[in-house]
mmCIF file of C-alpha atoms in Angstrom:
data_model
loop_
_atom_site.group_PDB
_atom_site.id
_atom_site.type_symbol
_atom_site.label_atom_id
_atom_site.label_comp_id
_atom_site.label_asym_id
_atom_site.label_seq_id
_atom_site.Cartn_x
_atom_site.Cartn_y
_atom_site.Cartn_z
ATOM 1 C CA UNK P 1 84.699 96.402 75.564
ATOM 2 C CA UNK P 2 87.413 98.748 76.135
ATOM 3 C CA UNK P 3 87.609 101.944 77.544
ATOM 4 C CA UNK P 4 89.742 104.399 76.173
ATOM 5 C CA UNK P 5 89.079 107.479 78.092
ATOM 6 C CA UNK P 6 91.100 108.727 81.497
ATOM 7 C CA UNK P 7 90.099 107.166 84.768
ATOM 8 C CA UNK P 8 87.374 108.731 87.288
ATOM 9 C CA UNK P 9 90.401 110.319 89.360
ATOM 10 C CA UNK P 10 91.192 112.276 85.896
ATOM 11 C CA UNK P 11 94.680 110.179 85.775
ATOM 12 C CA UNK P 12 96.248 109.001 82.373
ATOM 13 C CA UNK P 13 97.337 106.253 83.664
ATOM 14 C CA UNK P 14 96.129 104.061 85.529
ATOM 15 C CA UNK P 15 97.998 101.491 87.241
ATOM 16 C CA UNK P 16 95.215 98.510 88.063
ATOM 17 C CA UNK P 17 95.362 98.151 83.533
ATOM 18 C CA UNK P 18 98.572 97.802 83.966
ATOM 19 C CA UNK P 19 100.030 94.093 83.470
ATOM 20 C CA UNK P 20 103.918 94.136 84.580
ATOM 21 C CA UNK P 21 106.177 92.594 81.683
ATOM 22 C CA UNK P 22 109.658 93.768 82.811
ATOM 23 C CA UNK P 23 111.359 95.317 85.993
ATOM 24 C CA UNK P 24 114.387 96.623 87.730
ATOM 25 C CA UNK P 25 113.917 98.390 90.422
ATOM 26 C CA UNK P 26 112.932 101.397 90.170
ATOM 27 C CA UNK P 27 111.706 101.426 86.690
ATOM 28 C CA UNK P 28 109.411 98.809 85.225
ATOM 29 C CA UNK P 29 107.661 98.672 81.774
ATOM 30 C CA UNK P 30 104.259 96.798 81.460
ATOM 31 C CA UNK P 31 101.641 96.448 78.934
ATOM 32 C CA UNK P 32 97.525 98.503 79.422
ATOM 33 C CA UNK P 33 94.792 95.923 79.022
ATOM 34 C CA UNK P 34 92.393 99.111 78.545
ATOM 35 C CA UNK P 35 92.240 103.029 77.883
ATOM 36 C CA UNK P 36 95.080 102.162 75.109
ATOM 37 C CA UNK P 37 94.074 104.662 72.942
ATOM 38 C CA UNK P 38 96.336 107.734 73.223
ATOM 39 C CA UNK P 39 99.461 108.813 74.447
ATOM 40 C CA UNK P 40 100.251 110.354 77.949
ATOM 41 C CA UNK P 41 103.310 110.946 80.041
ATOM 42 C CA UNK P 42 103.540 112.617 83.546
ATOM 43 C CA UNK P 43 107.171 113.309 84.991
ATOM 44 C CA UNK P 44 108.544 115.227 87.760
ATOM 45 C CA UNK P 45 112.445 116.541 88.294
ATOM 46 C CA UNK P 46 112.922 117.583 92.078
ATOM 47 C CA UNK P 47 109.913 120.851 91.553
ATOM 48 C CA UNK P 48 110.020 120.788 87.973
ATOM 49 C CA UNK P 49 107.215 119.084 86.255
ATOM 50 C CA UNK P 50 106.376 118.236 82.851
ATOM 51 C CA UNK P 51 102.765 116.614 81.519
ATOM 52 C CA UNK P 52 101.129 115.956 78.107
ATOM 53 C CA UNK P 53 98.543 113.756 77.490
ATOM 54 C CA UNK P 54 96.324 113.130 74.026
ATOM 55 C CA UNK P 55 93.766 110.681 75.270
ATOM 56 C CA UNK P 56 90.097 110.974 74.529
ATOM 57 C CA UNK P 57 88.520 112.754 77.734
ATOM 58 C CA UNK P 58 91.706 114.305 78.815
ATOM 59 C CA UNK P 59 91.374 117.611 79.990
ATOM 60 C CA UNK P 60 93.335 120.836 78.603
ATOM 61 C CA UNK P 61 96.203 122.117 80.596
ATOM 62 C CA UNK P 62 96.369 125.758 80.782
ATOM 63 C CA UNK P 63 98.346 128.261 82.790
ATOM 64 C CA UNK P 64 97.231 128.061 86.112
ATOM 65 C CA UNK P 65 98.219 129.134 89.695
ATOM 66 C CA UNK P 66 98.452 127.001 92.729
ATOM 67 C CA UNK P 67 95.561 124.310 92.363
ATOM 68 C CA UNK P 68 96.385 121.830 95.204
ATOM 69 C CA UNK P 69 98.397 118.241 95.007
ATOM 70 C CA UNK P 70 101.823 120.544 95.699
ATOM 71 C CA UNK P 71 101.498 122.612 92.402
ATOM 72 C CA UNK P 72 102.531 125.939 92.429
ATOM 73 C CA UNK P 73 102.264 127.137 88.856
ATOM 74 C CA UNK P 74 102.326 125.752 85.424
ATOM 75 C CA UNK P 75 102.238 127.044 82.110
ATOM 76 C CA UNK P 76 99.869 124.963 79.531
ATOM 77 C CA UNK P 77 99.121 124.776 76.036
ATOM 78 C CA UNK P 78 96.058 122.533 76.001
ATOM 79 C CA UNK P 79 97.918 118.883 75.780
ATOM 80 C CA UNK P 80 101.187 119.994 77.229
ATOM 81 C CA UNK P 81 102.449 121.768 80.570
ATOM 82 C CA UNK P 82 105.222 122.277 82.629
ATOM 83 C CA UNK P 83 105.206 123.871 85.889
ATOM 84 C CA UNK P 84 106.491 123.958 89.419
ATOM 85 C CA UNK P 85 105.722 121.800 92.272
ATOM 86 C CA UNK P 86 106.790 121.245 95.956
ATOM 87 C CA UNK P 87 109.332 118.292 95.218
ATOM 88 C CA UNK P 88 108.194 114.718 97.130
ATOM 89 C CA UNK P 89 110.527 112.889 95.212
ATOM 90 C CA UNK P 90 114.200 113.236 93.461
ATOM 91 C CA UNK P 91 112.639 112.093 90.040
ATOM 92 C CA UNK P 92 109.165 110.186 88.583
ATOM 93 C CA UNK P 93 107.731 109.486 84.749
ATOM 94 C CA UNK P 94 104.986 107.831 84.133
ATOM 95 C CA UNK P 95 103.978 107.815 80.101
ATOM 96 C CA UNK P 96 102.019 105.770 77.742
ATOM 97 C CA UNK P 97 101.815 105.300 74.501
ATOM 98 C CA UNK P 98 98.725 103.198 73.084
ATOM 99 C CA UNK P 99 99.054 99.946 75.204
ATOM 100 C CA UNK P 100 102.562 100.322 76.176
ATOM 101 C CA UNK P 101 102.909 101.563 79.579
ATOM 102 C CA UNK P 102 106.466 102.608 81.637
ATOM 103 C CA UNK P 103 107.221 103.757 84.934
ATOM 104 C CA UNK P 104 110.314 105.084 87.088
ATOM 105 C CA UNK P 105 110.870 106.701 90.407
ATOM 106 C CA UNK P 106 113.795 106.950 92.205
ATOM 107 C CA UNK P 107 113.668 106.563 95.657
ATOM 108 C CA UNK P 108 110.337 104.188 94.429
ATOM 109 C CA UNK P 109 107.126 105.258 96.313
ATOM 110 C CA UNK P 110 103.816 104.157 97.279
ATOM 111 C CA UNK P 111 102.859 105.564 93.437
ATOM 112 C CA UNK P 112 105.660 103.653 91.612
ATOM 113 C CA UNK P 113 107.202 100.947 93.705
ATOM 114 C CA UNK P 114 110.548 98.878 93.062
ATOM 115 C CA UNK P 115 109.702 95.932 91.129
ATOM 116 C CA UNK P 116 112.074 92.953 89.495
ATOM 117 C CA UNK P 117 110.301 91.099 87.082
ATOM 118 C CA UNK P 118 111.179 89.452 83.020
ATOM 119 C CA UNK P 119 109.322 88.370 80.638
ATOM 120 C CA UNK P 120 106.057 88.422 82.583
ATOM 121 C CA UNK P 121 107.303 87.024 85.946
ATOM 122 C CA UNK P 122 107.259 89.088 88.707
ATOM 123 C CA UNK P 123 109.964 88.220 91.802
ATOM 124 C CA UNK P 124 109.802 91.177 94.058
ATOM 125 C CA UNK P 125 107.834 92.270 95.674
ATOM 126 C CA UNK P 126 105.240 89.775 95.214
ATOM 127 C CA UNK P 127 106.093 86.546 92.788
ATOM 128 C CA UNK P 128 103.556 85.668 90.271
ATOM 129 C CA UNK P 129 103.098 85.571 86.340
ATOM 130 C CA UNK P 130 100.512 88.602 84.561
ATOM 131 C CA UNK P 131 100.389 90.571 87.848
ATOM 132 C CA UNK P 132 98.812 93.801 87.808
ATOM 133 C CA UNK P 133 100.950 96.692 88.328
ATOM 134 C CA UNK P 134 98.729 98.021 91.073
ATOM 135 C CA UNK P 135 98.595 94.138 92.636
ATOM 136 C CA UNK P 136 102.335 94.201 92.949
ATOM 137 C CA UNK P 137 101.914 95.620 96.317
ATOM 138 C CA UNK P 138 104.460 97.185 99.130
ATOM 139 C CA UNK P 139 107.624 95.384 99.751
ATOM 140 C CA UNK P 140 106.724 93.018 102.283
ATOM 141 C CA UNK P 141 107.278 94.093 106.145
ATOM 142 C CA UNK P 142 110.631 93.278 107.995
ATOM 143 C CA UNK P 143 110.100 90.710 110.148
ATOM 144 C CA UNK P 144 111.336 90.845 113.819
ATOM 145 C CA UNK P 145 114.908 90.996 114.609
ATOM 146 C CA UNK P 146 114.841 87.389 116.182
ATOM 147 C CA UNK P 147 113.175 85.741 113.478
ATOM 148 C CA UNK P 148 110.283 84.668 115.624
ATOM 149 C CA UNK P 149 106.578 85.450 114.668
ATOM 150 C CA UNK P 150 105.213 88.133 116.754
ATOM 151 C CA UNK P 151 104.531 87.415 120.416
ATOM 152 C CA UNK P 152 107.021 84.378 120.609
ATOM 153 C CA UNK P 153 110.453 84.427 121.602
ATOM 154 C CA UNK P 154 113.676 82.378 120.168
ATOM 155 C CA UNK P 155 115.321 80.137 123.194
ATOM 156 C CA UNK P 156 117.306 77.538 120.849
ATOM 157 C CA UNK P 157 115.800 75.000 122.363
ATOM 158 C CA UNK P 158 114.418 72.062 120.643
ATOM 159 C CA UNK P 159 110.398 71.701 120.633
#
């Protein structure tokens, strides 16, 4: 059975539906596997931001004042809003319409991360086929400068 209202943090979108078809970077495009009923999007230029969202559950946007997560103001009409925030990021979307899901950030963040996948496959930063867009994961940590796993040390000798 589906469920096609918001999730319990009040977020359109959210990412553990998500399975990743296609990625480049810092955009990627996946598919919902629930909540697929509606349409939502969610993008921020420097400390503008823009939101709609007509999903069962959603609630209105209205003019508001401050209210915490970096928002200054916004100006609402019920499924719509703009507003200003304190910027974290050059530029992020997030939107959905029914099951189809997209995503871009650029620099990527924890929220959106840089992905490469086609057709289904995901190679960075995690390689598998049908992963999750919240399974994807960080880009794996740089290893040390030598090369050697931690606590060992690279002579060039021979074992």
């Amino acid at each position: 059975k589906f469920d096609w209202t918001m999730t319990a943090a009040g977020e359109p979108i959210d990412e553990k539906d998500v399975v990743v078809c296609f990625g480049l970077c810092c955009c990627n495009a996946g598919i919902a596997t629930s909540k697929c009923l509606g349409v939502a999007t969610e993008a921020t230029c420097l400390c503008f931001e823009h939101n709609c969202c007509l999903k069962p559950g959603a609630d209105c946007m209205w003019c508001s004042a401050g209210g915490g997560g970096g928002k200054i103001c916004q100006l609402g009409l019920g499924i719509c809003s703009i507003g200003l925030v304190t910027p974290s990021t050059c530029c992020k979307s997030q939107a959905q319409c029914c099951c189809l899901v997209e995503s871009a950030a650029l620099p990527p963040d924890s929220e959106i991360r840089a992905v490469i996948a086609i057709l289904g496959l995901s190679l960075y930063p995690k390689c598998g086929c049908c992963i999750r867009l919240n399974d994807v994961g960080a880009p794996p940590s740089p290893e040390l400068a030598s090369g050697a796993p931690e606590g060992m040390e690279m002579t060039g000798r021979a074992p």
